[in-house]
CSV table of C-alpha atoms in Angstrom, one decimal:
chain,number,residue,atom,x,y,z
A,1,UNK,CA,-33.2,-27.5,-11.2
A,2,UNK,CA,-32.1,-26.9,-14.8
A,3,UNK,CA,-28.6,-28.0,-14.1
A,4,UNK,CA,-29.7,-31.1,-12.3
A,5,UNK,CA,-32.1,-32.0,-15.2
A,6,UNK,CA,-29.4,-31.5,-17.8
A,7,UNK,CA,-26.9,-33.6,-15.8
A,8,UNK,CA,-29.4,-36.5,-15.4
A,9,UNK,CA,-30.3,-36.4,-19.1
A,10,UNK,CA,-26.7,-36.4,-20.2
A,11,UNK,CA,-25.9,-39.3,-17.8
A,12,UNK,CA,-28.8,-41.4,-19.2
A,13,UNK,CA,-27.7,-40.7,-22.8
A,14,UNK,CA,-24.1,-41.6,-22.2
A,15,UNK,CA,-24.5,-44.6,-19.9
A,16,UNK,CA,-25.3,-46.9,-22.9
A,17,UNK,CA,-22.2,-45.7,-24.8
A,18,UNK,CA,-18.6,-47.2,-24.5
A,19,UNK,CA,-16.9,-45.4,-21.6
A,20,UNK,CA,-20.3,-44.7,-20.0
A,21,UNK,CA,-19.1,-46.4,-16.8
A,22,UNK,CA,-16.3,-43.8,-16.5
A,23,UNK,CA,-18.8,-41.0,-17.0
A,24,UNK,CA,-21.0,-42.4,-14.2
A,25,UNK,CA,-18.2,-41.7,-11.8
A,26,UNK,CA,-18.0,-38.1,-13.1
A,27,UNK,CA,-21.7,-37.9,-12.8
A,28,UNK,CA,-21.5,-38.8,-9.1
A,29,UNK,CA,-19.0,-36.1,-8.5
A,30,UNK,CA,-21.1,-33.5,-10.3
A,31,UNK,CA,-24.2,-34.7,-8.5
A,32,UNK,CA,-22.5,-34.2,-5.1
A,33,UNK,CA,-21.5,-30.7,-6.2
A,34,UNK,CA,-25.1,-29.9,-7.2
A,35,UNK,CA,-26.4,-31.2,-3.9
A,36,UNK,CA,-23.8,-29.1,-2.0
A,37,UNK,CA,-24.8,-26.0,-4.0
A,38,UNK,CA,-28.5,-26.7,-3.2
A,39,UNK,CA,-27.8,-26.9,0.5
A,40,UNK,CA,-25.7,-23.7,0.3
A,41,UNK,CA,-28.6,-21.9,-1.4
A,42,UNK,CA,-31.0,-23.2,1.2
A,43,UNK,CA,-28.7,-22.1,4.1
A,44,UNK,CA,-28.0,-25.6,5.3
A,45,UNK,CA,-24.7,-26.6,7.0
A,46,UNK,CA,-22.1,-28.5,5.1
A,47,UNK,CA,-18.6,-29.7,5.8
A,48,UNK,CA,-15.7,-27.3,5.1
A,49,UNK,CA,-12.0,-27.8,4.6
A,50,UNK,CA,-11.2,-27.7,8.3
A,51,UNK,CA,-13.5,-30.5,9.3
A,52,UNK,CA,-16.1,-28.0,10.7
A,53,UNK,CA,-19.3,-26.6,9.3
A,54,UNK,CA,-20.3,-23.4,7.7
A,55,UNK,CA,-23.9,-22.2,7.5
A,56,UNK,CA,-24.1,-19.5,4.7
A,57,UNK,CA,-20.6,-19.1,3.2
A,58,UNK,CA,-17.3,-20.6,2.6
A,59,UNK,CA,-14.5,-20.3,5.2
A,60,UNK,CA,-12.8,-17.4,3.5
A,61,UNK,CA,-16.1,-15.5,3.0
A,62,UNK,CA,-17.0,-16.0,6.6
A,63,UNK,CA,-13.6,-14.7,7.7
A,64,UNK,CA,-13.7,-11.7,5.4
A,65,UNK,CA,-16.6,-10.3,7.4
A,66,UNK,CA,-14.5,-9.7,10.4
A,67,UNK,CA,-10.9,-9.3,9.1
A,68,UNK,CA,-10.1,-5.5,8.9
A,69,UNK,CA,-9.0,-5.3,5.3
A,70,UNK,CA,-9.0,-1.5,5.5
A,71,UNK,CA,-6.0,-1.6,7.9
A,72,UNK,CA,-3.6,-2.8,5.2
A,73,UNK,CA,-1.1,-0.4,3.8
A,74,UNK,CA,0.8,-0.6,0.5
A,75,UNK,CA,4.4,0.4,0.6
A,76,UNK,CA,6.6,1.7,-2.2
A,77,UNK,CA,10.2,2.2,-1.1
A,78,UNK,CA,12.8,4.1,-3.0
A,79,UNK,CA,16.2,3.1,-1.5
A,80,UNK,CA,19.9,3.4,-2.1
A,81,UNK,CA,22.1,1.1,-0.2
A,82,UNK,CA,25.6,2.3,0.8
A,83,UNK,CA,28.5,0.6,-0.9
A,84,UNK,CA,30.4,-0.3,2.2
A,85,UNK,CA,33.5,-1.6,0.4
A,86,UNK,CA,33.6,1.8,-1.5
A,87,UNK,CA,32.0,4.0,1.2
A,88,UNK,CA,32.6,7.2,-0.9
A,89,UNK,CA,29.7,6.1,-3.2
A,90,UNK,CA,26.3,4.5,-3.1
A,91,UNK,CA,24.8,1.5,-4.9
A,92,UNK,CA,22.3,1.8,-7.7
A,93,UNK,CA,18.9,3.1,-6.6
A,94,UNK,CA,16.1,0.6,-6.3
A,95,UNK,CA,12.3,0.7,-6.1
A,96,UNK,CA,10.6,-2.1,-4.1
A,97,UNK,CA,7.1,-2.8,-2.8
A,98,UNK,CA,5.9,-4.2,0.5
A,99,UNK,CA,3.1,-4.4,2.9
A,100,UNK,CA,2.3,-2.9,6.3
A,101,UNK,CA,-0.8,-2.5,8.6
A,102,UNK,CA,-2.1,0.0,11.1
A,103,UNK,CA,-1.8,-0.8,14.8
A,104,UNK,CA,-3.1,2.4,16.2
A,105,UNK,CA,-1.6,5.6,17.6
A,106,UNK,CA,-0.6,6.7,14.1
A,107,UNK,CA,1.8,3.8,13.8
A,108,UNK,CA,2.2,1.4,10.9
A,109,UNK,CA,4.0,-1.8,11.4
A,110,UNK,CA,6.1,-3.4,8.7
A,111,UNK,CA,9.4,-5.3,8.2
A,112,UNK,CA,12.8,-3.6,8.6
A,113,UNK,CA,13.9,-4.9,5.2
A,114,UNK,CA,10.9,-3.2,3.6
A,115,UNK,CA,12.1,0.3,4.5
A,116,UNK,CA,15.8,-0.5,4.8
A,117,UNK,CA,18.1,2.2,3.3
A,118,UNK,CA,15.0,4.2,2.1
A,119,UNK,CA,15.4,7.6,0.6
A,120,UNK,CA,11.7,8.0,0.1
A,121,UNK,CA,8.6,6.1,1.4
A,122,UNK,CA,5.2,6.3,-0.2
A,123,UNK,CA,2.2,4.6,1.4
A,124,UNK,CA,-1.3,3.9,0.2
A,125,UNK,CA,-4.4,2.8,2.0
A,126,UNK,CA,-6.4,-0.2,0.8
A,127,UNK,CA,-9.3,0.9,-1.3
A,128,UNK,CA,-8.5,4.6,-1.0
A,129,UNK,CA,-7.0,6.8,-3.7
A,130,UNK,CA,-3.8,8.8,-3.3
A,131,UNK,CA,-0.4,8.1,-1.7
A,132,UNK,CA,1.3,9.8,1.1
A,133,UNK,CA,4.9,10.4,2.2
A,134,UNK,CA,5.9,8.4,5.3
A,135,UNK,CA,8.8,8.4,7.7
A,136,UNK,CA,10.4,5.8,9.9
A,137,UNK,CA,9.9,6.0,13.6
A,138,UNK,CA,12.0,3.0,14.6
A,139,UNK,CA,13.8,0.2,12.8
A,140,UNK,CA,15.0,-3.1,14.3
A,141,UNK,CA,17.3,-5.2,12.1
A,142,UNK,CA,17.7,-8.0,14.6
A,143,UNK,CA,13.9,-8.5,14.8
A,144,UNK,CA,13.2,-7.4,11.2
A,145,UNK,CA,10.5,-4.9,12.3
A,146,UNK,CA,9.9,-1.2,11.7
A,147,UNK,CA,7.4,1.4,12.8
A,148,UNK,CA,6.4,4.0,10.3
A,149,UNK,CA,4.1,7.1,10.5
A,150,UNK,CA,2.5,9.7,8.2
A,151,UNK,CA,2.6,13.3,9.2
A,152,UNK,CA,-0.6,14.1,7.2
A,153,UNK,CA,-3.6,13.6,9.6
A,154,UNK,CA,-5.9,13.0,6.6
A,155,UNK,CA,-4.2,9.6,6.0
A,156,UNK,CA,-5.5,8.3,9.4
A,157,UNK,CA,-9.1,9.4,9.0
A,158,UNK,CA,-11.4,6.4,9.6
A,159,UNK,CA,-8.4,4.0,9.3
A,160,UNK,CA,-9.2,0.9,11.3
A,161,UNK,CA,-6.6,-0.7,13.5
A,162,UNK,CA,-6.0,-4.4,13.8
A,163,UNK,CA,-6.2,-6.4,17.1
A,164,UNK,CA,-3.1,-8.2,18.2
A,165,UNK,CA,-3.5,-11.8,19.6
A,166,UNK,CA,-1.0,-12.1,22.4
A,167,UNK,CA,-0.9,-15.9,22.3
A,168,UNK,CA,1.3,-17.6,19.8
A,169,UNK,CA,-1.0,-19.6,17.4
A,170,UNK,CA,-1.2,-23.3,18.1
A,171,UNK,CA,0.0,-26.0,15.7
A,172,UNK,CA,-2.5,-26.7,12.9
A,173,UNK,CA,-4.4,-23.4,13.6
A,174,UNK,CA,-5.7,-21.9,10.3
A,175,UNK,CA,-4.2,-18.5,9.4
A,176,UNK,CA,-4.9,-16.0,6.7
A,177,UNK,CA,-2.1,-13.9,5.0
A,178,UNK,CA,-2.9,-10.6,3.4
A,179,UNK,CA,-0.5,-8.5,1.3
A,180,UNK,CA,0.5,-7.1,-2.0
A,181,UNK,CA,2.8,-9.7,-3.5
A,182,UNK,CA,4.6,-9.6,-6.8
A,183,UNK,CA,3.9,-5.9,-7.4
A,184,UNK,CA,0.1,-6.3,-6.9
A,185,UNK,CA,-1.9,-3.1,-6.2
A,186,UNK,CA,-4.9,-4.9,-4.7
A,187,UNK,CA,-4.9,-7.2,-1.8
A,188,UNK,CA,-4.0,-10.9,-2.2
A,189,UNK,CA,-5.3,-13.5,0.3
A,190,UNK,CA,-3.8,-16.8,1.0
A,191,UNK,CA,-4.6,-19.4,3.7
A,192,UNK,CA,-2.7,-22.1,5.5
A,193,UNK,CA,-2.0,-23.7,8.8
A,194,UNK,CA,0.7,-23.3,11.5
A,195,UNK,CA,3.3,-26.0,10.9
A,196,UNK,CA,6.0,-25.3,13.5
A,197,UNK,CA,7.0,-22.8,16.2
A,198,UNK,CA,10.8,-22.4,16.8
A,199,UNK,CA,13.6,-20.0,17.5
A,200,UNK,CA,15.2,-18.2,14.5
A,201,UNK,CA,17.7,-15.5,13.7
A,202,UNK,CA,15.1,-13.0,12.2
A,203,UNK,CA,17.9,-11.0,10.6
A,204,UNK,CA,18.8,-14.1,8.6
A,205,UNK,CA,22.5,-13.1,9.1
A,206,UNK,CA,23.7,-15.8,11.5
A,207,UNK,CA,25.5,-13.2,13.6
A,208,UNK,CA,25.2,-15.0,16.9
A,209,UNK,CA,23.8,-18.3,18.4
A,210,UNK,CA,22.0,-16.2,21.0
A,211,UNK,CA,20.5,-13.8,18.5
A,212,UNK,CA,17.3,-15.9,18.3
A,213,UNK,CA,13.7,-14.9,18.6
A,214,UNK,CA,10.3,-16.7,18.2
A,215,UNK,CA,9.3,-17.5,14.7
A,216,UNK,CA,6.3,-19.4,13.3
A,217,UNK,CA,6.3,-21.6,10.2
A,218,UNK,CA,3.2,-21.7,8.1
A,219,UNK,CA,2.3,-23.4,4.8
A,220,UNK,CA,0.4,-20.5,3.3
A,221,UNK,CA,1.9,-19.0,0.2
A,222,UNK,CA,4.1,-16.0,1.0
A,223,UNK,CA,5.6,-14.3,-2.1
A,224,UNK,CA,7.9,-11.3,-2.7
A,225,UNK,CA,5.9,-8.2,-1.7
A,226,UNK,CA,4.1,-9.9,1.2
A,227,UNK,CA,6.8,-8.7,3.5
A,228,UNK,CA,5.3,-6.7,6.4
A,229,UNK,CA,1.8,-8.0,5.8
A,230,UNK,CA,-0.4,-9.1,8.6
A,231,UNK,CA,-1.2,-12.8,9.3
A,232,UNK,CA,-4.7,-13.2,10.9
A,233,UNK,CA,-6.0,-16.0,13.0
A,234,UNK,CA,-9.0,-17.6,11.2
A,235,UNK,CA,-10.7,-18.2,14.6
A,236,UNK,CA,-10.3,-14.8,16.1
A,237,UNK,CA,-9.6,-12.4,13.2
A,238,UNK,CA,-6.8,-11.0,15.2
A,239,UNK,CA,-3.2,-10.6,14.0
A,240,UNK,CA,-1.0,-13.4,15.1
A,241,UNK,CA,2.2,-12.3,13.2
A,242,UNK,CA,3.9,-10.4,10.4
A,243,UNK,CA,5.0,-12.2,7.2
A,244,UNK,CA,8.7,-11.8,6.8
A,245,UNK,CA,10.6,-14.6,5.0
A,246,UNK,CA,10.4,-17.6,2.7
A,247,UNK,CA,12.8,-20.3,1.4
A,248,UNK,CA,14.1,-20.3,-2.1
A,249,UNK,CA,14.9,-24.0,-2.1
A,250,UNK,CA,11.5,-25.4,-1.0
A,251,UNK,CA,7.8,-24.6,-1.7
A,252,UNK,CA,4.9,-24.2,0.6
A,253,UNK,CA,6.9,-22.8,3.5
A,254,UNK,CA,6.7,-19.3,4.9
A,255,UNK,CA,7.7,-17.6,8.2
A,256,UNK,CA,6.0,-15.0,10.3
A,257,UNK,CA,7.1,-13.0,13.3
A,258,UNK,CA,4.6,-13.6,16.2
A,259,UNK,CA,3.0,-11.0,18.4
A,260,UNK,CA,5.2,-11.5,21.5
A,261,UNK,CA,8.2,-10.3,19.4
A,262,UNK,CA,6.1,-7.4,18.0
A,263,UNK,CA,5.2,-6.3,21.5
A,264,UNK,CA,8.8,-6.5,22.7
A,265,UNK,CA,9.8,-4.2,19.8
A,266,UNK,CA,7.0,-1.7,20.3
A,267,UNK,CA,7.4,-1.5,24.1
A,268,UNK,CA,11.2,-1.0,23.7
A,269,UNK,CA,10.5,1.9,21.4
A,270,UNK,CA,8.0,3.4,23.7
A,271,UNK,CA,10.5,3.4,26.6
A,272,UNK,CA,13.6,4.5,24.7
A,273,UNK,CA,12.2,6.6,21.8
A,274,UNK,CA,15.3,5.6,19.9
A,275,UNK,CA,15.0,5.3,16.1
A,276,UNK,CA,17.2,2.2,16.1
A,277,UNK,CA,16.1,-0.9,18.1
A,278,UNK,CA,19.0,-1.2,20.6
A,279,UNK,CA,19.4,-5.0,20.3
A,280,UNK,CA,18.5,-8.2,22.1
A,281,UNK,CA,19.6,-9.2,25.6
A,282,UNK,CA,22.2,-12.0,25.6
A,283,UNK,CA,23.9,-13.9,28.3
A,284,UNK,CA,27.1,-13.9,26.3
A,285,UNK,CA,28.0,-17.5,26.7
A,286,UNK,CA,28.7,-20.6,24.6
A,287,UNK,CA,27.3,-24.0,25.7
A,288,UNK,CA,27.5,-27.7,25.0
A,289,UNK,CA,24.7,-30.2,25.4
A,290,UNK,CA,25.2,-33.1,27.7
A,291,UNK,CA,23.5,-35.9,25.8
A,292,UNK,CA,26.7,-37.9,25.9
A,293,UNK,CA,26.8,-40.1,29.0
A,294,UNK,CA,30.5,-39.9,29.3
A,295,UNK,CA,30.5,-36.1,29.2
A,296,UNK,CA,27.8,-36.1,31.8
A,297,UNK,CA,29.9,-38.3,34.1
A,298,UNK,CA,32.9,-36.0,33.5
A,299,UNK,CA,30.8,-32.9,34.4
A,300,UNK,CA,28.9,-34.3,37.4
A,301,UNK,CA,31.5,-36.8,38.7
A,302,UNK,CA,30.2,-39.4,41.2
A,303,UNK,CA,27.1,-37.2,41.9
A,304,UNK,CA,25.4,-37.5,38.5
A,305,UNK,CA,21.8,-36.4,39.1
A,306,UNK,CA,18.9,-38.7,38.0
A,307,UNK,CA,17.3,-35.9,35.9
A,308,UNK,CA,18.3,-35.3,32.3
A,309,UNK,CA,18.7,-31.5,32.9
A,310,UNK,CA,21.6,-29.2,32.5
A,311,UNK,CA,24.0,-27.9,29.7
A,312,UNK,CA,27.7,-27.2,30.0
A,313,UNK,CA,28.9,-23.6,29.8
A,314,UNK,CA,32.1,-23.8,27.7
A,315,UNK,CA,32.8,-20.0,27.3
A,316,UNK,CA,31.8,-16.8,29.0
A,317,UNK,CA,32.4,-13.6,27.0
A,318,UNK,CA,34.3,-10.9,28.9
A,319,UNK,CA,32.1,-8.1,30.2
A,320,UNK,CA,28.9,-9.9,29.3
A,321,UNK,CA,26.0,-9.8,31.7
A,322,UNK,CA,26.7,-13.5,32.6
A,323,UNK,CA,30.4,-12.6,33.3
A,324,UNK,CA,29.4,-9.8,35.6
A,325,UNK,CA,27.0,-12.1,37.4
A,326,UNK,CA,29.8,-14.6,38.1
A,327,UNK,CA,29.1,-17.4,35.7
A,328,UNK,CA,32.2,-19.4,34.8
A,329,UNK,CA,33.3,-21.9,32.1
A,330,UNK,CA,32.7,-25.4,33.4
A,331,UNK,CA,29.5,-24.5,35.2
A,332,UNK,CA,26.4,-26.6,34.4
A,333,UNK,CA,23.4,-24.3,33.7
A,334,UNK,CA,20.4,-26.1,35.0
A,335,UNK,CA,17.6,-23.6,35.2
A,336,UNK,CA,16.7,-20.0,34.1
A,337,UNK,CA,14.0,-18.4,36.3
A,338,UNK,CA,13.4,-21.9,37.7
A,339,UNK,CA,12.6,-23.3,34.3
A,340,UNK,CA,14.6,-26.5,33.8
A,341,UNK,CA,16.9,-26.7,30.7
A,342,UNK,CA,17.2,-30.2,29.3
A,343,UNK,CA,20.5,-31.9,28.4
A,344,UNK,CA,19.7,-31.0,24.8
A,345,UNK,CA,19.5,-27.3,25.6
A,346,UNK,CA,15.8,-26.9,25.2
A,347,UNK,CA,13.0,-25.8,27.5
A,348,UNK,CA,9.2,-26.5,27.7
A,349,UNK,CA,6.9,-24.3,25.7
A,350,UNK,CA,3.1,-24.6,26.1
A,351,UNK,CA,3.5,-27.9,27.7
A,352,UNK,CA,3.7,-30.0,24.5
A,353,UNK,CA,6.4,-28.2,22.6
A,354,UNK,CA,10.0,-27.3,23.3
A,355,UNK,CA,12.2,-24.3,22.3
A,356,UNK,CA,15.9,-23.5,22.5
A,357,UNK,CA,16.9,-22.2,26.0
A,358,UNK,CA,17.7,-18.8,24.5
A,359,UNK,CA,13.9,-18.2,24.4
A,360,UNK,CA,14.0,-17.5,28.2
A,361,UNK,CA,16.4,-14.7,27.6
A,362,UNK,CA,15.5,-12.9,24.4
A,363,UNK,CA,11.8,-12.8,25.2
A,364,UNK,CA,12.6,-10.2,27.9
A,365,UNK,CA,13.5,-6.5,27.4
A,366,UNK,CA,16.9,-5.1,28.1
A,367,UNK,CA,17.4,-4.4,31.8
A,368,UNK,CA,15.2,-7.2,33.0
A,369,UNK,CA,16.5,-9.4,35.9
A,370,UNK,CA,16.7,-13.2,35.7
A,371,UNK,CA,18.1,-15.9,37.9
A,372,UNK,CA,20.5,-18.7,36.8
A,373,UNK,CA,20.7,-21.9,38.7
A,374,UNK,CA,24.1,-23.6,38.1
A,375,UNK,CA,26.1,-26.5,39.4
A,376,UNK,CA,29.8,-25.8,39.9
A,377,UNK,CA,32.6,-28.3,40.5
A,378,UNK,CA,34.5,-27.0,43.5
A,379,UNK,CA,37.5,-29.2,42.7
A,380,UNK,CA,38.6,-27.3,39.6
A,381,UNK,CA,35.9,-27.7,37.0
A,382,UNK,CA,35.2,-30.5,34.5
A,383,UNK,CA,38.8,-31.6,34.4
A,384,UNK,CA,39.0,-32.2,38.1
A,385,UNK,CA,38.7,-35.3,40.2
A,386,UNK,CA,35.6,-37.4,39.1
A,387,UNK,CA,34.9,-37.9,42.8
A,388,UNK,CA,34.7,-34.1,43.5
A,389,UNK,CA,31.7,-32.4,44.8
A,390,UNK,CA,29.1,-30.2,43.1
A,391,UNK,CA,27.9,-26.9,44.6
A,392,UNK,CA,24.5,-25.4,43.7
A,393,UNK,CA,24.5,-21.7,43.1
A,394,UNK,CA,21.9,-19.1,42.1
A,395,UNK,CA,23.2,-16.1,40.1
A,396,UNK,CA,21.3,-12.9,39.5
A,397,UNK,CA,21.7,-11.4,36.1
A,398,UNK,CA,20.6,-8.0,34.7
A,399,UNK,CA,20.1,-8.6,31.0
A,400,UNK,CA,22.1,-6.5,28.5
A,401,UNK,CA,23.6,-6.9,25.0
A,402,UNK,CA,26.9,-8.6,24.8
A,403,UNK,CA,29.8,-6.3,23.9
A,404,UNK,CA,31.2,-7.2,20.4
A,405,UNK,CA,34.6,-6.7,19.0
A,406,UNK,CA,32.9,-5.8,15.7
A,407,UNK,CA,30.2,-3.1,15.3
A,408,UNK,CA,27.2,-5.0,14.2
A,409,UNK,CA,24.3,-2.7,13.2
A,410,UNK,CA,24.6,0.0,10.4
A,411,UNK,CA,23.4,3.3,11.8
A,412,UNK,CA,23.6,2.2,15.4
A,413,UNK,CA,27.2,1.3,16.2
A,414,UNK,CA,28.7,1.2,12.7
A,415,UNK,CA,29.3,4.0,10.3
A,416,UNK,CA,31.1,3.4,7.0
A,417,UNK,CA,34.4,5.2,6.7
A,418,UNK,CA,37.9,5.1,5.1
A,419,UNK,CA,41.3,6.6,5.2
A,420,UNK,CA,44.2,6.6,2.7
A,421,UNK,CA,47.7,6.2,4.1
A,422,UNK,CA,50.7,5.9,1.8
A,423,UNK,CA,48.6,4.9,-1.2
A,424,UNK,CA,46.8,2.2,0.8
A,425,UNK,CA,43.0,2.3,1.4
A,426,UNK,CA,41.8,1.3,4.9
A,427,UNK,CA,38.1,0.6,5.5
A,428,UNK,CA,36.3,0.8,8.8
A,429,UNK,CA,35.7,-2.9,9.7
A,430,UNK,CA,32.3,-4.0,10.9
A,431,UNK,CA,29.8,-6.8,10.6
A,432,UNK,CA,27.7,-5.0,8.0
A,433,UNK,CA,30.8,-4.7,5.8
A,434,UNK,CA,31.5,-8.4,6.2
A,435,UNK,CA,27.9,-9.3,5.4
A,436,UNK,CA,27.9,-7.3,2.2
A,437,UNK,CA,31.2,-8.9,1.1
A,438,UNK,CA,30.1,-12.4,1.9
A,439,UNK,CA,26.7,-12.0,0.2
A,440,UNK,CA,28.2,-10.3,-2.8
A,441,UNK,CA,25.8,-7.4,-2.3
A,442,UNK,CA,22.8,-9.5,-2.9
A,443,UNK,CA,21.5,-9.4,0.7
A,444,UNK,CA,21.0,-13.1,0.8
A,445,UNK,CA,20.3,-14.8,4.0
A,446,UNK,CA,21.9,-18.0,5.4
A,447,UNK,CA,20.6,-21.5,5.0
A,448,UNK,CA,18.4,-20.9,2.0
A,449,UNK,CA,16.2,-18.3,3.7
A,450,UNK,CA,15.5,-15.0,2.1
A,451,UNK,CA,13.5,-11.9,2.9
A,452,UNK,CA,10.6,-11.3,0.5
A,453,UNK,CA,10.6,-7.7,-0.6
A,454,UNK,CA,9.4,-7.4,-4.2
A,455,UNK,CA,11.8,-5.4,-6.4
A,456,UNK,CA,10.1,-3.4,-9.1
A,457,UNK,CA,11.5,-4.3,-12.5
A,458,UNK,CA,13.6,-7.1,-11.1
């Protein structure tokens, strides 16, 4: 009442002065704020940012009641990266911070790049004193995820676990990001909406066109140190993903790893018990879209189908799972597990969205079986007679990683090494060595993307 009386009195006094009309507009704004505050105090409903209503608190306050803040874990990582171009020495030690969260069964989930090359890990619970030594259970560079545990049982006493929402969040769903960005020692909360769902190389290395997994773009602020932090659904208070990357060239864009990828990573570890995630299944092929009408006529000949489905297989890597199944260059890949592939190389997702066809492969664990429906020119492939006939074939594939000429993962199939012969130094070649040389040792990703670990003192 006092605030309203002062506002009304001040408005009457200033209305007769020059500029009083401008103040009237401000008075209206203040008046609406006062009325909203009165309704809030009385417990009445009012409109919120999302177009809905809230009875007794703001959106964020209402969500805080159910989001398990106690599940958050603060990471401090002491790491030393090997100098692969000089494998007899190590790089300068670094200290970085990150975030993780408890998923149950004495397992903490975070990003691979948070614990990468760690020599010591220290973790702290939210709102609890003391830090504990931790150790890595499993690390997956290709999916940028890691499982960590603590051997001291005291750490897990009364530690709440999060719930995982299996469904990928819908476009425009509101999400809440929690973490310890920019060296913060207390939780920081940001909020945004889901902007896009697409396929991305989560390693940010651009190794292979088939090394793609689901990723979700959001417009909530994700800063260095948020890496590994949970992203909650505002509706369900369940985790819908893990914050892992941002872009250095734009603002208001962050990326999270959704729950289906998390479940694939965790289930693979439960089956293999291997400390290094073995990799993703790949068909081991190169493809060309068939949007060009002339190219379609060349592939299909006189029997061009009325549908706009099918992509051209231009290369099949030797000893890949597709090669073992009998796929050949010149084949037109029409379906995977009876899901049609469009001429642009995408497949339906949730009915109203589309993803790269690789989604149908990399969403499955190694050893899974899939079927490929292909059309094959029996007159000698795409260069044959345009009046040739097409033969439909169904191939059965057991998914496996594609053999690579270069070792690709440090600690799994690549170990640094060197030999001196006749005064010349020879290094063991591998993808990690090439990545380090290309990035200049900065660990930068491709296309402006970057992981978001916070370096102490950087």
